[in-house]
Coordinates of C-alpha atoms and ligand atoms in Angstrom, one line a residue:
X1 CA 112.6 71.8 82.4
X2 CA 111.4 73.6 78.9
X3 CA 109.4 76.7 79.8
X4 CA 105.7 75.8 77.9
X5 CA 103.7 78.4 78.7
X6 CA 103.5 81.8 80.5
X7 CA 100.2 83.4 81.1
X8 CA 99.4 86.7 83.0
X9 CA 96.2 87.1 84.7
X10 CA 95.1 90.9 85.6
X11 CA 92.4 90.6 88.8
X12 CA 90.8 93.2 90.9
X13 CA 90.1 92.0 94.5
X14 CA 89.5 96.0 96.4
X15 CA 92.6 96.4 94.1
X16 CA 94.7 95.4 90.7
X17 CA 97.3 92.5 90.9
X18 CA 98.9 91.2 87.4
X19 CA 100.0 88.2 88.2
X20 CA 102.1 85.9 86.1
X21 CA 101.9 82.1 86.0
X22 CA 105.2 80.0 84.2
X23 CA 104.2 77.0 83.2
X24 CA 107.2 74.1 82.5
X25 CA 106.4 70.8 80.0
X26 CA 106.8 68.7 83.3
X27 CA 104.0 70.9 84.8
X28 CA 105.5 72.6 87.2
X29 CA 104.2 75.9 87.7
X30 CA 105.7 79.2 89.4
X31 CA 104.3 82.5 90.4
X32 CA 105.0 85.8 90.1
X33 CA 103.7 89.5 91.3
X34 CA 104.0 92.2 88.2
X35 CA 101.6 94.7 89.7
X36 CA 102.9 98.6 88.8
X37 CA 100.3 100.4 90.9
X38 CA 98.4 102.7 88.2
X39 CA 100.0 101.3 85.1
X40 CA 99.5 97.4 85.4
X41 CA 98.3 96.8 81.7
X42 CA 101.8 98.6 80.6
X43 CA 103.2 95.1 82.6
X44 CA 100.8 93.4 81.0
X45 CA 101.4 94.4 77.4
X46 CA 105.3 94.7 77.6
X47 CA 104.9 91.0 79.5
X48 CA 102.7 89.6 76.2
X49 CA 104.0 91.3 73.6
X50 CA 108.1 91.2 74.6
X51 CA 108.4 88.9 77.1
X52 CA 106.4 85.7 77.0
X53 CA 107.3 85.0 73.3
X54 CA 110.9 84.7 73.6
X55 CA 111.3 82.6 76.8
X56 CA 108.9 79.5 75.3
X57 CA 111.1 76.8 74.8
X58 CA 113.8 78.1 77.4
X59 CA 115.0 75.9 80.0
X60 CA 113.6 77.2 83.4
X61 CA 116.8 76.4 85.7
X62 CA 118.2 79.1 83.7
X63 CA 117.5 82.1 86.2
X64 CA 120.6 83.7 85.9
X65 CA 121.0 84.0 82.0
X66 CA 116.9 85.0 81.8
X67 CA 117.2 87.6 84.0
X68 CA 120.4 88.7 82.1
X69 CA 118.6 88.1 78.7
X70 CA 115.8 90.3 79.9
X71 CA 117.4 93.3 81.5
X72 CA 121.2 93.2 79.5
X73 CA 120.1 91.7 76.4
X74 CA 117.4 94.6 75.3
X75 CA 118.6 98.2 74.6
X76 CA 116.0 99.3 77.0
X77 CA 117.3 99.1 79.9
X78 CA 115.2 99.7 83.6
X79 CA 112.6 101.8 84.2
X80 CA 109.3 100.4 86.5
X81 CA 107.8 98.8 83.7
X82 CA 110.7 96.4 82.3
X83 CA 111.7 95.6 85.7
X84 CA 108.1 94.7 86.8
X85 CA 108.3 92.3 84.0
X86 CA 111.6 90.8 84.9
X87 CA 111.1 90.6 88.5
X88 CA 107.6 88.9 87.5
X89 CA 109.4 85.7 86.0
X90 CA 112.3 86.0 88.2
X91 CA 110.1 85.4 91.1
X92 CA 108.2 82.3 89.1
X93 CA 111.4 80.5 88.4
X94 CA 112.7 80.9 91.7
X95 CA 109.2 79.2 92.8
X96 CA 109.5 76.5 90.4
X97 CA 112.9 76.0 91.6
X98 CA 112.2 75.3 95.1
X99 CA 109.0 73.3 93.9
X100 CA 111.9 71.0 91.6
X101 CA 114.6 70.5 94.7
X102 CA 111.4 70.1 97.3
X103 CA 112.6 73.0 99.7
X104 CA 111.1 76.1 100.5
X105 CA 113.0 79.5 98.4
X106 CA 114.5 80.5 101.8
X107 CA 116.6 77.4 102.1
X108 CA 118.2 78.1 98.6
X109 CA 118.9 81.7 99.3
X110 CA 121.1 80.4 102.0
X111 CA 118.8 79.5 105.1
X112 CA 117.4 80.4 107.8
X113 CA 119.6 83.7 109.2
X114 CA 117.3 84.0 112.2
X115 CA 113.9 83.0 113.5
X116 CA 111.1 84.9 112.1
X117 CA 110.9 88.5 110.6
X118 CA 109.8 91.7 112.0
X119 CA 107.4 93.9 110.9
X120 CA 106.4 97.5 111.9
X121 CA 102.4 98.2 111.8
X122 CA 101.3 101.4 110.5
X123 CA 98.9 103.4 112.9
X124 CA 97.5 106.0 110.9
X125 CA 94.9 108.9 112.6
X126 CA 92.8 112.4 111.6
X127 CA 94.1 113.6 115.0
X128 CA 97.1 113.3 117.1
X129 CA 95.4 111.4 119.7
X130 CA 93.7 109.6 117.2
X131 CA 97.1 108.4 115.8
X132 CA 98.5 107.7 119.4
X133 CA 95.0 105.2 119.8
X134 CA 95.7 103.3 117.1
X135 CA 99.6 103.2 118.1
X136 CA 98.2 101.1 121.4
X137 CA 96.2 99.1 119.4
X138 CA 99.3 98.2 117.8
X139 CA 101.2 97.7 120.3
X140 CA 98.4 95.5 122.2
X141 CA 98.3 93.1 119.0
X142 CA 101.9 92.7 119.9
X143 CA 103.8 95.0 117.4
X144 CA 107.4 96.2 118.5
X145 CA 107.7 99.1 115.4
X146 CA 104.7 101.2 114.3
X147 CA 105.0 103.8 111.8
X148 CA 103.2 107.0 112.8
X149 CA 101.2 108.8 110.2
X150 CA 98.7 111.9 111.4
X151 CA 96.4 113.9 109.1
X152 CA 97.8 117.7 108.6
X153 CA 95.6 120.4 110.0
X154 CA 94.4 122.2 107.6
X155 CA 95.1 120.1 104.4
X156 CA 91.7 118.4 103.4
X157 CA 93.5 114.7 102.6
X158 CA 97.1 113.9 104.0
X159 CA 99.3 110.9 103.0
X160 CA 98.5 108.2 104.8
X161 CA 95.4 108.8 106.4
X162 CA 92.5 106.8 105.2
X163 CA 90.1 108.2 107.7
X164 CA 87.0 105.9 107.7
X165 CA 87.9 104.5 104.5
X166 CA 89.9 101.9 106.5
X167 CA 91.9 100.3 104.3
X168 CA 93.8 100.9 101.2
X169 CA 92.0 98.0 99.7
X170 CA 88.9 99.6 98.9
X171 CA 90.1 102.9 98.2
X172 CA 91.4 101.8 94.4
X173 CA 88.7 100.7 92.5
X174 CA 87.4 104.4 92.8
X175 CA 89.6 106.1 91.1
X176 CA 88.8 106.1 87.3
X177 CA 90.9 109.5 87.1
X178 CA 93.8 111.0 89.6
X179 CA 92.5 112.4 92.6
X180 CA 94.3 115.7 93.5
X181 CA 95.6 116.2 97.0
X182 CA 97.2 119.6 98.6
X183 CA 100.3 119.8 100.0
X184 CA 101.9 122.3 102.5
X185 CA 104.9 122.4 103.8
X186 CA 104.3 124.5 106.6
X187 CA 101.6 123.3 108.0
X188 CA 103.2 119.5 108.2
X189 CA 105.8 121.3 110.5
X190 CA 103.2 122.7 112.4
X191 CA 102.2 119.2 113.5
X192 CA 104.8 116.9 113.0
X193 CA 107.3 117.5 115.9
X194 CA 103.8 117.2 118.2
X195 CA 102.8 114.2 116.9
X196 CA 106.3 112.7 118.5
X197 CA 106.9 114.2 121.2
X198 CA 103.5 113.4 122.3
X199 CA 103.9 109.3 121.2
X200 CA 107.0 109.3 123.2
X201 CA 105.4 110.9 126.0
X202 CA 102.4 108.5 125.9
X203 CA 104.7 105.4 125.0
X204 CA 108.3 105.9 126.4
X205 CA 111.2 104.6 124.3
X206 CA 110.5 100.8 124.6
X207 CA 108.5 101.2 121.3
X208 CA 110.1 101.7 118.0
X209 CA 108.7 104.4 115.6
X210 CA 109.0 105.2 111.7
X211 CA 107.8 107.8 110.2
X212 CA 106.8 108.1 106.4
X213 CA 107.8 111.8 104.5
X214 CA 106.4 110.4 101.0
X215 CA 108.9 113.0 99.4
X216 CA 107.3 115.9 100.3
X217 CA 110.7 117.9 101.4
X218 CA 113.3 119.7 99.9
X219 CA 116.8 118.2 100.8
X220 CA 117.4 121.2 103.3
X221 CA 113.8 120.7 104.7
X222 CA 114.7 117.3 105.4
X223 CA 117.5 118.0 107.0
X224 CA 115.6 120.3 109.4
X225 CA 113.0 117.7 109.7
X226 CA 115.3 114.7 110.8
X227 CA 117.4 117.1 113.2
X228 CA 114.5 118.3 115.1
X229 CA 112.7 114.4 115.3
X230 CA 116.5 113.3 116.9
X231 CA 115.4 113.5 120.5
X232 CA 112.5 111.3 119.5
X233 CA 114.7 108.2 118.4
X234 CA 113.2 107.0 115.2
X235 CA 114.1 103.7 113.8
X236 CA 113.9 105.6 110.4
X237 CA 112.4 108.5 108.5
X238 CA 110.9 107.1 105.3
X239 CA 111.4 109.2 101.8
X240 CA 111.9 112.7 103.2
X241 CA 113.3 113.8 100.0
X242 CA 112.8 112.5 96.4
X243 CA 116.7 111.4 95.3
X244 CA 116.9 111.0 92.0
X245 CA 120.0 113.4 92.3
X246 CA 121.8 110.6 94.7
X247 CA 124.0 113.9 96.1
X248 CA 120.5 115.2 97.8
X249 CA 121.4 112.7 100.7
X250 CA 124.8 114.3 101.4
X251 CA 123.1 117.2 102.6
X252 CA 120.6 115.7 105.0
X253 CA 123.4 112.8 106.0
X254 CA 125.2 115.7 107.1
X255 CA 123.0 117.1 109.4
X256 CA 121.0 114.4 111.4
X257 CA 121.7 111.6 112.8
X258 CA 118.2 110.0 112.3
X259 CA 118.9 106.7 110.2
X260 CA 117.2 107.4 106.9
X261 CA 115.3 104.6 104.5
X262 CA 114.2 105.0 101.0
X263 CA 114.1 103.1 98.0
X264 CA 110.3 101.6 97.4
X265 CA 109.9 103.0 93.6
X266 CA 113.6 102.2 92.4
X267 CA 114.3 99.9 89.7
X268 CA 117.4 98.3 89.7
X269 CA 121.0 98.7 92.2
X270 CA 122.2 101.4 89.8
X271 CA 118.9 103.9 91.6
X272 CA 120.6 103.2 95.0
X273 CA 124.1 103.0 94.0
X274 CA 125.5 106.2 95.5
X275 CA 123.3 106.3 98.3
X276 CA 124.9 103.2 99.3
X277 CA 128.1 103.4 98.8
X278 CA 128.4 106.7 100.6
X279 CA 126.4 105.4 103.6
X280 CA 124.0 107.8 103.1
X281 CA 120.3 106.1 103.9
X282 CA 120.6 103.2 106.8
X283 CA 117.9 100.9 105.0
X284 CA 117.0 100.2 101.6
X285 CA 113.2 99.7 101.1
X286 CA 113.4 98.0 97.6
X287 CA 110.4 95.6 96.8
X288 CA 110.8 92.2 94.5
X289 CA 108.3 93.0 92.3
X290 CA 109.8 96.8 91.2
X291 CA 113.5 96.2 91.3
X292 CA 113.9 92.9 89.6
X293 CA 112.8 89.8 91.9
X294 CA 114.1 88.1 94.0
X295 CA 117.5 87.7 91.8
X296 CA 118.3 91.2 91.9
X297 CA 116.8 91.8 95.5
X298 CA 119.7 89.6 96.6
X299 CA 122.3 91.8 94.9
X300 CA 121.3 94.6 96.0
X301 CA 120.9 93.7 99.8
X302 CA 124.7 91.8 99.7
X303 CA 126.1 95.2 97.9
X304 CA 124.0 97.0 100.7
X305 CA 125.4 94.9 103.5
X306 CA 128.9 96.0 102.4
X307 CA 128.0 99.6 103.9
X308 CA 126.2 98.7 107.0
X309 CA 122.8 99.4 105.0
X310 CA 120.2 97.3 106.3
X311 CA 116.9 96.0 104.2
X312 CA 113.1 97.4 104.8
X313 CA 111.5 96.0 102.1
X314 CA 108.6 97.8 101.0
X315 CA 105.3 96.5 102.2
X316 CA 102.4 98.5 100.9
X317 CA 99.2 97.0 99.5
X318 CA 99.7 97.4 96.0
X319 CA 102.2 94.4 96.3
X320 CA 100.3 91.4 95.7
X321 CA 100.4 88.4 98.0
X322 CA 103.4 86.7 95.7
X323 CA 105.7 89.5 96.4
X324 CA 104.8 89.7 100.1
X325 CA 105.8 86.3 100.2
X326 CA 108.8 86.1 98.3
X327 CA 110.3 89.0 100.7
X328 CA 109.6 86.7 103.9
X329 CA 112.1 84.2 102.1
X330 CA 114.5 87.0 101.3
X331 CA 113.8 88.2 104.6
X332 CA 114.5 85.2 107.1
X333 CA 117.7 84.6 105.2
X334 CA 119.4 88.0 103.9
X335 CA 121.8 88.5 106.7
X336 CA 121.5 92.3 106.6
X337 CA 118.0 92.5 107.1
X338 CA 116.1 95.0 109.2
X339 CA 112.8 95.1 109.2
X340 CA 109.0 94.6 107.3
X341 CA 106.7 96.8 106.2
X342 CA 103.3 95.0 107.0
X343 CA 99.4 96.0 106.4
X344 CA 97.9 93.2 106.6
X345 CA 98.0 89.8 104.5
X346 CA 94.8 91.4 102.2
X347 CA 91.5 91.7 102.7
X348 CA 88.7 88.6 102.3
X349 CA 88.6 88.8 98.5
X350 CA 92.6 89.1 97.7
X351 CA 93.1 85.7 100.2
X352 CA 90.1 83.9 98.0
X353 CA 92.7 84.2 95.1
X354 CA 96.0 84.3 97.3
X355 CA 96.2 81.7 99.1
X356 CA 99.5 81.1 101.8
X357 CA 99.8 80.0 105.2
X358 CA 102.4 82.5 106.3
X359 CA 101.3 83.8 110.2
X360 CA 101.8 86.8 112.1
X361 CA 102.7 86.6 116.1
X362 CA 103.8 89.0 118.1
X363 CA 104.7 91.6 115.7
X364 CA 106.5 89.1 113.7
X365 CA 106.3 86.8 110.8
X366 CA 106.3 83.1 109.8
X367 CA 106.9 81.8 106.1
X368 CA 105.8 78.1 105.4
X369 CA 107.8 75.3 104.3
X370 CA 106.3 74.5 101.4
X371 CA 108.7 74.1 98.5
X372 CA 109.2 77.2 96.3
X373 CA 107.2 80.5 97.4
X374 CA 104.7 78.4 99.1
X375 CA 101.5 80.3 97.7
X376 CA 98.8 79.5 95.5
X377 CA 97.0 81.5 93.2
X378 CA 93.1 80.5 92.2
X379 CA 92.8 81.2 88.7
X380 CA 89.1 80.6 88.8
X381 CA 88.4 82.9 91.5
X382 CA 90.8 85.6 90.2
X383 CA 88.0 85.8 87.1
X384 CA 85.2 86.7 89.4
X385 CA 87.1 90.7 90.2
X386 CA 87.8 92.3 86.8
X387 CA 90.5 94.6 86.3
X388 CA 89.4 98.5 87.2
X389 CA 91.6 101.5 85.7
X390 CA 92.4 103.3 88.8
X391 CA 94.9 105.8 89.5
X392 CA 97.2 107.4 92.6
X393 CA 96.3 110.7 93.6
X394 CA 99.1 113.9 92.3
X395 CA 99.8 116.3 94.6
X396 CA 99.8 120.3 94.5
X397 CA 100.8 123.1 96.6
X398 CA 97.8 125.4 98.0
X399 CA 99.4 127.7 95.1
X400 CA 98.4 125.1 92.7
X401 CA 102.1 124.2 91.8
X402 CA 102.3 120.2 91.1
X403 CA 104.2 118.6 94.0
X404 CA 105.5 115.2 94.7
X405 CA 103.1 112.9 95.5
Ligands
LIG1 O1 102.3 105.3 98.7 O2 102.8 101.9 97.6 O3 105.5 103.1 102.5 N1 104.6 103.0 101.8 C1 104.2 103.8 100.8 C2 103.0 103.4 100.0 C3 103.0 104.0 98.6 C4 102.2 103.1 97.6 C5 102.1 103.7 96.2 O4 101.7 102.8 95.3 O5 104.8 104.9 100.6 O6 101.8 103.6 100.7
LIG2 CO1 106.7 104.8 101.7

């Protein structure tokens, strides 16, 4: 099963996707996701330039040793864009895999470990009633976990909160240069507790809620955060604090009891490492397509499982389609799982390239059993949406100091 050819298409359906395509000799194909949200011709070029020329000729069974060859055998270890890369033709072996043994990724990762996968909606709103709305839309479409964002009075743009621009699908292709957003910390505090304490008032405790912090808080903030939300029960509390100093989390561990996730931009285990081992976050939100694929998504969640951490894969838009669908497999088999991130499948134009037959139903998901991933990408169609250089907003305090975005 020689590797022939790799090629790496870079389409803009509302949004950018790279998307790699591993082609064998028998002409078995596999797909991958490589998309780095802001930097996706980085992937590209490190992908064309580093990558593709050294696996020609390589025997695609070989998972294990690629993956090793990639990430071990260069001096340059990690970082978003390498891993991108690797988890890009991680994910398209694993796919050509299944296609070879006729079964769908799920049953080589072990099986089925329960029925179908939950996800948690997000209900995003400009006001606190407004956020509440959309929570019983959710819950009317059958959701069990929403995550509850709310604009911040007196901030002009707030995490989160797409206003009439809907969805995050169109948002991208209009942003040829960073937009700048201003952050208080204050002011967040002055609506926050509100914000739950009036959903559970509206809602009861049936529902489940999350609650995304997008690292806006100091360690000691968060801590005050997550002790004063307690009597509001969250599943989780997503990113309070940025932890790239691991120790951050002994603070806040050690003064709530509100189970803590985090983990969507980290690379590899080594990000995580501490936080896990100390049982300091309750879910880990790595995504296939930024911390390896599906090969190292697997490591990480058994390593996880070890300390009663629980995966939350990270579920955003900027994930294409492929990665979406290679965490349902990961998903309905890693025993330690916890729950989805979900927004959506895409909108018209990315399920014109993307094409799958995974279903939602009652606020949980279905994964097909077609052998390997079980999606299709339409190379044709993919041609029609040109890549746009588009960027994420940077943050700032109203002081003008840059903040975490
Ligand atoms: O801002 O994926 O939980 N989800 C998130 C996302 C991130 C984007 C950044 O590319 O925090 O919405
Ligand atoms: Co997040």
């Amino acid at each position: 099963m020689k590797i022939k050819d790799i090629k790496i298409f870079v389409s803009c359906p509302g949004r950018n996707f790279v998307t790699v395509k591993v082609i064998t000799e028998d002409g078995v194909y596999g797909l991958g996701d490589a998309t780095v949200n802001g930097r996706e011709m980085a992937v590209v070029t490190y992908l064309e330039e580093h990558v593709v020329p050294c696996l020609i000729g390589r025997d695609a069974h070989d998972i294990e040793d690629i993956w090793h060859y990639l990430y071990r055998g260069v001096y340059w270890r990690r970082g978003p864009i390498t891993m991108a890369a690797i988890a890009a033709i991680d994910m398209a072996l694993w796919d050509i895999k299944g296609k070879v043994a006729g079964l769908p990724l799920y049953q080589l990762l072990g099986g089925k470990s329960r029925t179908g996968v939950t996800v948690y909606a997000h209900a995003n709103g400009e006001t606190i009633s407004d956020t509440l709305d959309k929570v019983a839309e959710c819950i009317e479409q059958g959701f069990k976990v929403v995550r509850l964002q709310c604009a911040v009075p007196g901030l002009t743009e707030t995490y989160g909160v797409l206003g009439d621009k809907k969805d995050y699908f169109e948002l991208q292709g209009n942003r040829p240069l960073p937009p700048e957003q201003t952050w208080s910390t204050s002011k967040y505090f002055n609506m926050v507790e509100d914000l739950f304490e009036q959903a559970r008032a509206r809602f009861g405790y049936e529902i489940e809620f999350t609650h995304d912090v997008h690292s806006r808080l100091t360690p000691i903030e968060s801590a005050k955060l997550g002790k004063m939300l307690e009597k509001y029960n969250l599943l989780f509390l997503e990113d309070p604090s940025i932890a790239e100093n691991q120790e951050n989390y002994k603070l806040i561990r050690h003064h709530t009891t509100t189970p803590l996730a985090l983990g969507e931009t980290y690379n590899t285990l080594w990000d995580c490492k501490d936080l896990l081992q100390n049982q300091l976050i309750d879910y880990i939100r790595v995504a296939a397509t930024h911390a390896g694929g599906i090969t190292a998504m697997k490591r990480i969640a058994d390593f996880a499982s070890v300390f009663n951490v629980k995966t939350a894969p990270h579920g955003a838009p900027d994930l294409s389609p492929i990665c979406f669908v290679a965490h349902m497999h990961l998903n309905i088999s890693t025993p330690n799982f916890g729950i989805q991130e979900y927004v959506g499948m895409g909108n018209e134009e990315t399920l014109k390239i993307f094409k799958h037959e995974m279903y939602l139903e009652n606020g949980m998901i279905y994964v097909s059993d077609k052998p390997g991933l079980g999606i299709e990408f339409d190379e044709v169609a993919a041609e029609e949406y040109v890549y746009k250089r588009s960027y994420l907003p940077v943050s700032r305090l109203e002081d003008g100091t840059l903040w975490h975005w």
